[in-house]
């Protein structure tokens, strides 16, 4: 079964609960800013725009954590012949932004990455991002399916579920993801008026002046203006 096609048929559920793990200190690990992302000026209040700017200037994940997130994102949503992978859609930058905007994610994702590396070390004696692709997928397969996970791996399942939800949300709200879905959005209809034969059947006809103002497609972007007596002026 094609992993990507299967994912597109899944409805996104509510975000899973975080992994409550006490992580070891990341002190000394270098931090890296993900690729810069920007927001449009419209649809955001000045207060929201200021907060967005502040969050974009902050860095939370270190280099190792961002690299791990990138690998997981592309395992969850790989590229296909028509569209790029989750990292091509800059999903790691989206995840970075979310954890800064919603602090409840910080411990669960950072702790989850540490859990993942610990589990990987037990299996292969190396960190997750140092594993071969088949090894990485074997690890993910053990924590990717709720209700099929071994009890001792449940913290990993919760972390992977979080990552899957964030990856799909980040990808399918990106320009690439929307194109992948084939979503066209709302578009204006073109109305050419009631067909002439229908009007004739009922003994009616359009006023030529009104017709020119309302049905002429060259004027479709104009805003109608009415006088105090309810007459259409322009």
mmCIF file of C-alpha atoms in Angstrom:
data_model
loop_
_atom_site.group_PDB
_atom_site.id
_atom_site.type_symbol
_atom_site.label_atom_id
_atom_site.label_comp_id
_atom_site.label_asym_id
_atom_site.label_seq_id
_atom_site.Cartn_x
_atom_site.Cartn_y
_atom_site.Cartn_z
ATOM 1 C CA UNK A 1 0.000 0.000 0.000
ATOM 2 C CA UNK A 2 1.276 3.483 -0.887
ATOM 3 C CA UNK A 3 2.024 5.220 2.383
ATOM 4 C CA UNK A 4 1.287 8.690 1.043
ATOM 5 C CA UNK A 5 -2.027 7.749 -0.611
ATOM 6 C CA UNK A 6 -3.109 6.019 2.596
ATOM 7 C CA UNK A 7 -2.377 9.108 4.667
ATOM 8 C CA UNK A 8 -4.483 11.311 2.394
ATOM 9 C CA UNK A 9 -7.517 9.165 3.227
ATOM 10 C CA UNK A 10 -7.130 9.560 6.982
ATOM 11 C CA UNK A 11 -9.087 12.255 8.812
ATOM 12 C CA UNK A 12 -6.872 14.207 11.186
ATOM 13 C CA UNK A 13 -7.972 13.570 14.745
ATOM 14 C CA UNK A 14 -7.354 15.704 17.768
ATOM 15 C CA UNK A 15 -3.743 16.058 18.774
ATOM 16 C CA UNK A 16 -2.579 13.307 21.072
ATOM 17 C CA UNK A 17 -1.385 13.930 24.608
ATOM 18 C CA UNK A 18 2.269 14.682 25.162
ATOM 19 C CA UNK A 19 4.957 12.340 26.412
ATOM 20 C CA UNK A 20 5.639 13.185 30.024
ATOM 21 C CA UNK A 21 9.345 12.413 30.183
ATOM 22 C CA UNK A 22 12.081 14.034 32.182
ATOM 23 C CA UNK A 23 14.802 14.629 29.633
ATOM 24 C CA UNK A 24 18.490 14.987 30.288
ATOM 25 C CA UNK A 25 19.995 18.423 29.839
ATOM 26 C CA UNK A 26 20.569 19.667 26.296
ATOM 27 C CA UNK A 27 23.135 22.116 27.590
ATOM 28 C CA UNK A 28 26.058 22.389 25.251
ATOM 29 C CA UNK A 29 24.106 21.230 22.205
ATOM 30 C CA UNK A 30 24.169 23.800 19.434
ATOM 31 C CA UNK A 31 20.893 25.327 18.380
ATOM 32 C CA UNK A 32 19.932 25.870 14.787
ATOM 33 C CA UNK A 33 17.215 28.057 13.342
ATOM 34 C CA UNK A 34 15.027 26.281 10.787
ATOM 35 C CA UNK A 35 14.467 27.838 7.383
ATOM 36 C CA UNK A 36 12.745 31.167 7.835
ATOM 37 C CA UNK A 37 8.992 31.189 7.373
ATOM 38 C CA UNK A 38 6.786 34.237 6.965
ATOM 39 C CA UNK A 39 3.103 35.016 7.273
ATOM 40 C CA UNK A 40 0.933 37.190 5.024
ATOM 41 C CA UNK A 41 0.037 40.648 6.298
ATOM 42 C CA UNK A 42 -3.684 40.047 5.921
ATOM 43 C CA UNK A 43 -5.790 38.056 8.361
ATOM 44 C CA UNK A 44 -3.563 38.863 11.351
ATOM 45 C CA UNK A 45 -4.051 41.595 13.932
ATOM 46 C CA UNK A 46 -1.094 43.805 14.717
ATOM 47 C CA UNK A 47 -0.728 42.025 18.067
ATOM 48 C CA UNK A 48 -0.682 38.622 16.355
ATOM 49 C CA UNK A 49 1.840 39.819 13.792
ATOM 50 C CA UNK A 50 4.122 41.062 16.577
ATOM 51 C CA UNK A 51 3.903 37.729 18.394
ATOM 52 C CA UNK A 52 4.615 35.845 15.165
ATOM 53 C CA UNK A 53 7.731 37.956 14.632
ATOM 54 C CA UNK A 54 8.929 37.315 18.192
ATOM 55 C CA UNK A 55 8.412 33.559 17.873
ATOM 56 C CA UNK A 56 10.173 33.398 14.503
ATOM 57 C CA UNK A 57 13.206 35.090 16.062
ATOM 58 C CA UNK A 58 13.401 32.492 18.841
ATOM 59 C CA UNK A 59 15.113 29.105 18.557
ATOM 60 C CA UNK A 60 13.972 26.057 20.522
ATOM 61 C CA UNK A 61 15.294 22.851 18.952
ATOM 62 C CA UNK A 62 19.007 22.160 18.695
ATOM 63 C CA UNK A 63 20.665 20.845 15.547
ATOM 64 C CA UNK A 64 20.285 17.173 16.465
ATOM 65 C CA UNK A 65 16.602 17.585 17.351
ATOM 66 C CA UNK A 66 15.756 19.380 14.102
ATOM 67 C CA UNK A 67 17.586 16.709 12.107
ATOM 68 C CA UNK A 68 15.607 13.980 13.900
ATOM 69 C CA UNK A 69 12.321 15.789 13.267
ATOM 70 C CA UNK A 70 13.187 16.114 9.577
ATOM 71 C CA UNK A 71 13.854 12.373 9.260
ATOM 72 C CA UNK A 72 10.585 11.528 11.028
ATOM 73 C CA UNK A 73 8.599 13.971 8.890
ATOM 74 C CA UNK A 74 9.817 12.347 5.677
ATOM 75 C CA UNK A 75 9.182 8.833 6.976
ATOM 76 C CA UNK A 76 5.623 9.875 7.818
ATOM 77 C CA UNK A 77 5.094 11.734 4.540
ATOM 78 C CA UNK A 78 7.643 10.879 1.826
ATOM 79 C CA UNK A 79 7.757 12.423 -1.623
ATOM 80 C CA UNK A 80 6.085 10.908 -4.661
ATOM 81 C CA UNK A 81 6.362 11.418 -8.405
ATOM 82 C CA UNK A 82 4.241 14.588 -8.280
ATOM 83 C CA UNK A 83 4.953 16.278 -4.967
ATOM 84 C CA UNK A 84 7.789 16.719 -2.521
ATOM 85 C CA UNK A 85 8.129 15.328 0.971
ATOM 86 C CA UNK A 86 7.183 16.937 4.274
ATOM 87 C CA UNK A 87 10.598 18.569 4.553
ATOM 88 C CA UNK A 88 10.230 19.970 1.030
ATOM 89 C CA UNK A 89 7.128 21.727 2.368
ATOM 90 C CA UNK A 90 9.217 23.067 5.326
ATOM 91 C CA UNK A 91 7.278 21.071 7.901
ATOM 92 C CA UNK A 92 10.215 21.001 10.400
ATOM 93 C CA UNK A 93 10.025 24.820 10.495
ATOM 94 C CA UNK A 94 6.283 24.504 11.152
ATOM 95 C CA UNK A 95 6.924 22.083 14.044
ATOM 96 C CA UNK A 96 9.544 24.464 15.467
ATOM 97 C CA UNK A 97 7.037 27.317 15.334
ATOM 98 C CA UNK A 98 4.277 25.283 16.967
ATOM 99 C CA UNK A 99 6.394 24.266 19.969
ATOM 100 C CA UNK A 100 7.292 27.907 20.554
ATOM 101 C CA UNK A 101 3.681 29.014 20.182
ATOM 102 C CA UNK A 102 2.197 26.153 22.267
ATOM 103 C CA UNK A 103 4.606 25.440 25.102
ATOM 104 C CA UNK A 104 2.860 22.203 26.112
ATOM 105 C CA UNK A 105 4.550 20.565 23.134
ATOM 106 C CA UNK A 106 8.057 21.416 24.244
ATOM 107 C CA UNK A 107 8.580 18.716 26.860
ATOM 108 C CA UNK A 108 6.649 16.082 24.923
ATOM 109 C CA UNK A 109 8.613 16.520 21.683
ATOM 110 C CA UNK A 110 12.028 17.035 23.250
ATOM 111 C CA UNK A 111 11.421 14.117 25.601
ATOM 112 C CA UNK A 112 10.094 12.045 22.714
ATOM 113 C CA UNK A 113 13.253 12.581 20.677
ATOM 114 C CA UNK A 114 15.325 11.467 23.654
ATOM 115 C CA UNK A 115 13.116 8.401 24.070
ATOM 116 C CA UNK A 116 13.555 7.617 20.369
ATOM 117 C CA UNK A 117 17.344 7.830 20.592
ATOM 118 C CA UNK A 118 17.394 5.691 23.712
ATOM 119 C CA UNK A 119 15.250 3.009 22.037
ATOM 120 C CA UNK A 120 17.400 3.169 18.908
ATOM 121 C CA UNK A 121 20.554 2.729 20.979
ATOM 122 C CA UNK A 122 19.076 -0.370 22.604
ATOM 123 C CA UNK A 123 18.264 -1.907 19.223
ATOM 124 C CA UNK A 124 21.155 -0.762 17.050
ATOM 125 C CA UNK A 125 23.668 0.856 19.372
ATOM 126 C CA UNK A 126 23.330 4.237 17.632
ATOM 127 C CA UNK A 127 21.052 7.261 17.592
ATOM 128 C CA UNK A 128 17.966 7.287 15.390
ATOM 129 C CA UNK A 129 19.310 9.626 12.708
ATOM 130 C CA UNK A 130 22.460 7.489 12.397
ATOM 131 C CA UNK A 131 20.427 4.383 11.588
ATOM 132 C CA UNK A 132 19.907 3.074 8.079
ATOM 133 C CA UNK A 133 16.528 3.791 6.510
ATOM 134 C CA UNK A 134 15.237 0.247 7.082
ATOM 135 C CA UNK A 135 16.302 0.436 10.728
ATOM 136 C CA UNK A 136 14.526 3.774 11.156
ATOM 137 C CA UNK A 137 11.340 2.386 9.613
ATOM 138 C CA UNK A 138 11.531 -0.696 11.814
ATOM 139 C CA UNK A 139 11.635 1.542 14.879
ATOM 140 C CA UNK A 140 8.713 3.627 13.629
ATOM 141 C CA UNK A 141 6.655 0.542 12.783
ATOM 142 C CA UNK A 142 6.824 -0.497 16.430
ATOM 143 C CA UNK A 143 5.279 2.771 17.674
ATOM 144 C CA UNK A 144 3.137 3.915 14.744
ATOM 145 C CA UNK A 145 -0.024 1.880 15.311
ATOM 146 C CA UNK A 146 -2.147 2.679 18.381
ATOM 147 C CA UNK A 147 -3.574 -0.377 20.182
ATOM 148 C CA UNK A 148 -0.870 -2.560 18.616
ATOM 149 C CA UNK A 149 2.051 -1.120 20.576
ATOM 150 C CA UNK A 150 3.857 -3.118 23.256
ATOM 151 C CA UNK A 151 3.118 -1.631 26.706
ATOM 152 C CA UNK A 152 6.749 -0.649 27.328
ATOM 153 C CA UNK A 153 6.751 1.333 24.059
ATOM 154 C CA UNK A 154 3.650 3.440 24.761
ATOM 155 C CA UNK A 155 5.651 6.637 25.435
ATOM 156 C CA UNK A 156 7.122 6.234 21.958
ATOM 157 C CA UNK A 157 3.653 5.703 20.482
ATOM 158 C CA UNK A 158 2.408 8.952 22.024
ATOM 159 C CA UNK A 159 5.416 10.822 20.667
ATOM 160 C CA UNK A 160 5.030 9.360 17.180
ATOM 161 C CA UNK A 161 1.302 10.185 17.152
ATOM 162 C CA UNK A 162 2.155 13.776 18.043
ATOM 163 C CA UNK A 163 4.703 13.911 15.243
ATOM 164 C CA UNK A 164 2.306 12.383 12.734
ATOM 165 C CA UNK A 165 -0.434 14.904 13.574
ATOM 166 C CA UNK A 166 1.969 17.828 13.360
ATOM 167 C CA UNK A 167 3.485 16.562 10.114
ATOM 168 C CA UNK A 168 0.125 16.134 8.388
ATOM 169 C CA UNK A 169 -1.181 19.441 9.690
ATOM 170 C CA UNK A 170 1.977 21.260 8.587
ATOM 171 C CA UNK A 171 2.072 19.648 5.160
ATOM 172 C CA UNK A 172 -1.597 19.849 4.222
ATOM 173 C CA UNK A 173 -1.845 23.510 5.225
ATOM 174 C CA UNK A 174 1.174 24.398 3.087
ATOM 175 C CA UNK A 175 0.958 25.542 -0.537
ATOM 176 C CA UNK A 176 2.373 22.201 -1.699
ATOM 177 C CA UNK A 177 0.006 20.186 0.460
ATOM 178 C CA UNK A 178 -3.073 22.067 -0.706
ATOM 179 C CA UNK A 179 -2.029 21.459 -4.320
ATOM 180 C CA UNK A 180 -1.449 17.785 -3.476
ATOM 181 C CA UNK A 181 -4.989 17.494 -2.137
ATOM 182 C CA UNK A 182 -6.354 19.158 -5.244
ATOM 183 C CA UNK A 183 -8.305 21.624 -3.127
ATOM 184 C CA UNK A 184 -9.489 24.539 -5.271
ATOM 185 C CA UNK A 185 -11.139 26.615 -2.588
ATOM 186 C CA UNK A 186 -14.105 28.928 -3.076
ATOM 187 C CA UNK A 187 -14.428 30.587 -6.436
ATOM 188 C CA UNK A 188 -16.860 33.106 -7.831
ATOM 189 C CA UNK A 189 -19.544 31.725 -10.105
ATOM 190 C CA UNK A 190 -20.295 33.353 -13.429
ATOM 191 C CA UNK A 191 -24.006 34.142 -13.779
ATOM 192 C CA UNK A 192 -25.324 34.957 -17.195
ATOM 193 C CA UNK A 193 -28.816 35.638 -15.998
ATOM 194 C CA UNK A 194 -32.032 33.645 -16.405
ATOM 195 C CA UNK A 195 -32.115 31.966 -19.837
ATOM 196 C CA UNK A 196 -34.055 33.955 -22.443
ATOM 197 C CA UNK A 197 -36.477 31.080 -23.152
ATOM 198 C CA UNK A 198 -37.447 30.881 -19.472
ATOM 199 C CA UNK A 199 -38.095 34.619 -19.298
ATOM 200 C CA UNK A 200 -40.150 34.477 -22.488
ATOM 201 C CA UNK A 201 -42.227 31.586 -21.131
ATOM 202 C CA UNK A 202 -43.268 33.759 -18.181
ATOM 203 C CA UNK A 203 -43.750 36.889 -20.225
ATOM 204 C CA UNK A 204 -40.769 38.632 -18.677
ATOM 205 C CA UNK A 205 -37.630 40.296 -19.919
ATOM 206 C CA UNK A 206 -34.631 42.085 -18.485
ATOM 207 C CA UNK A 207 -34.342 45.820 -18.427
ATOM 208 C CA UNK A 208 -31.399 46.468 -20.701
ATOM 209 C CA UNK A 209 -29.816 49.015 -18.316
ATOM 210 C CA UNK A 210 -30.143 46.638 -15.352
ATOM 211 C CA UNK A 211 -28.824 43.767 -17.456
ATOM 212 C CA UNK A 212 -25.733 45.745 -18.424
ATOM 213 C CA UNK A 213 -25.002 46.566 -14.793
ATOM 214 C CA UNK A 214 -25.602 43.133 -13.281
ATOM 215 C CA UNK A 215 -24.744 40.526 -15.877
ATOM 216 C CA UNK A 216 -21.867 42.118 -17.783
ATOM 217 C CA UNK A 217 -18.883 40.046 -16.650
ATOM 218 C CA UNK A 218 -16.502 42.952 -17.233
ATOM 219 C CA UNK A 219 -18.157 44.644 -14.257
ATOM 220 C CA UNK A 220 -18.174 41.599 -11.969
ATOM 221 C CA UNK A 221 -15.639 43.166 -9.580
ATOM 222 C CA UNK A 222 -17.576 46.405 -9.208
ATOM 223 C CA UNK A 223 -19.521 47.001 -5.997
ATOM 224 C CA UNK A 224 -23.198 47.750 -6.586
ATOM 225 C CA UNK A 225 -24.517 51.103 -5.410
ATOM 226 C CA UNK A 226 -28.193 51.734 -4.655
ATOM 227 C CA UNK A 227 -29.995 55.037 -4.176
ATOM 228 C CA UNK A 228 -32.346 55.866 -1.281
ATOM 229 C CA UNK A 229 -35.310 54.611 -3.275
ATOM 230 C CA UNK A 230 -33.785 51.207 -3.887
ATOM 231 C CA UNK A 231 -32.752 51.807 -7.467
ATOM 232 C CA UNK A 232 -29.493 50.345 -8.722
ATOM 233 C CA UNK A 233 -27.288 53.230 -9.815
ATOM 234 C CA UNK A 234 -23.958 51.566 -10.656
#
